Short mmCIF file of C-alpha atoms in Angstrom, two decimals:
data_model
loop_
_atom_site.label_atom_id
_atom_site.label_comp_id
_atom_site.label_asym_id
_atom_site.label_seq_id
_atom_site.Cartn_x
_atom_site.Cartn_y
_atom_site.Cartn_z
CA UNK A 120 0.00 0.00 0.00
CA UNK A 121 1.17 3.45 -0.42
CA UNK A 122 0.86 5.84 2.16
CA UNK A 123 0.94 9.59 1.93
CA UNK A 124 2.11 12.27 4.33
CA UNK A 125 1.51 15.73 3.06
CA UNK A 126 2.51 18.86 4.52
CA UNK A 127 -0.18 20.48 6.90
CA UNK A 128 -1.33 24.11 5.70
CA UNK A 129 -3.44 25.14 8.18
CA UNK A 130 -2.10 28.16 10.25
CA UNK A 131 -0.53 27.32 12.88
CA UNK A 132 -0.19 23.68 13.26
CA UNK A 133 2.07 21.75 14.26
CA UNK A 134 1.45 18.35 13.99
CA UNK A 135 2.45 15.47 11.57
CA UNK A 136 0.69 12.81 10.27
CA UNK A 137 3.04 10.08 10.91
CA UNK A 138 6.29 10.45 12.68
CA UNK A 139 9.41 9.26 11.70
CA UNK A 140 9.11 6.02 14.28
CA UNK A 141 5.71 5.36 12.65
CA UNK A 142 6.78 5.53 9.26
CA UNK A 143 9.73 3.24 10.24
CA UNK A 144 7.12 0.54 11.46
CA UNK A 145 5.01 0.89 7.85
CA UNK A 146 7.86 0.33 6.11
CA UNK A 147 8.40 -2.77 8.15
CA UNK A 148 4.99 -4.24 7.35
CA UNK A 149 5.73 -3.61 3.38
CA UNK A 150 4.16 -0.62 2.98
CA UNK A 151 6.00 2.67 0.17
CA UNK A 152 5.75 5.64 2.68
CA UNK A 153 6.05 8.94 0.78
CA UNK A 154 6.67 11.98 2.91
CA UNK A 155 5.81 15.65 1.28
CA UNK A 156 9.25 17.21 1.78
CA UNK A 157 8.74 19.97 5.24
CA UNK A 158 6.36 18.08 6.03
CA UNK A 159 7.57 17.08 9.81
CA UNK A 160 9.56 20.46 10.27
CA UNK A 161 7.38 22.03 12.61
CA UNK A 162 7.25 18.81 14.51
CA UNK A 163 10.54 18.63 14.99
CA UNK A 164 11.00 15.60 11.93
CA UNK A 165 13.09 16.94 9.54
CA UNK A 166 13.25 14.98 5.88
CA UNK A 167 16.23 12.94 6.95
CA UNK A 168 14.82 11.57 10.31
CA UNK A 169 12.15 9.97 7.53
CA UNK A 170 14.72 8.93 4.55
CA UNK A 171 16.76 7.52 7.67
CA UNK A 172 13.81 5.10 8.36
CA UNK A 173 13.37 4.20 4.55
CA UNK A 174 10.34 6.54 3.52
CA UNK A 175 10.86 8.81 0.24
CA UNK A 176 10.63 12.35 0.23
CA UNK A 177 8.34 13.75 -2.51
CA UNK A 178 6.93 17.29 -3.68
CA UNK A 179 3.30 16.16 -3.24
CA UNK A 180 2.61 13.27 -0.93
CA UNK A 181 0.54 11.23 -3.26
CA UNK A 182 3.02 11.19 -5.74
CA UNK A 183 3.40 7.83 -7.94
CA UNK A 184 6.82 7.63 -10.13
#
């Protein structure tokens, strides 16, 4: 399954969809995790704590290539 993780663009929040830890344990079960690049900065998960797990860092979450 693929899984998307775009960036939030509401004002003001702060939260990610799936952390870096969680994205680590999709990837175990076989899952492609694609991360919209920024979009764990203002949670403190910058693009390499996800890349360093496994998941790929896209320009729009729901990218397919």
């Amino acid at each position: 399954m693929f899984i998307g993780v775009p960036l939030e663009t509401v004002a003001g929040e702060t939260r990610v969809a799936v952390t870096p830890e969680t994205a680590k344990k999709l990837k175990a079960q076989g899952h492609t995790v694609r991360v919209q690049s920024g979009a764990g900065v203002k949670a403190a998960s910058p693009d390499g704590a996800y890349t360093a797990v496994g998941a790929e860092i896209t320009d729009a979450a729901g990218a397919y290539g």
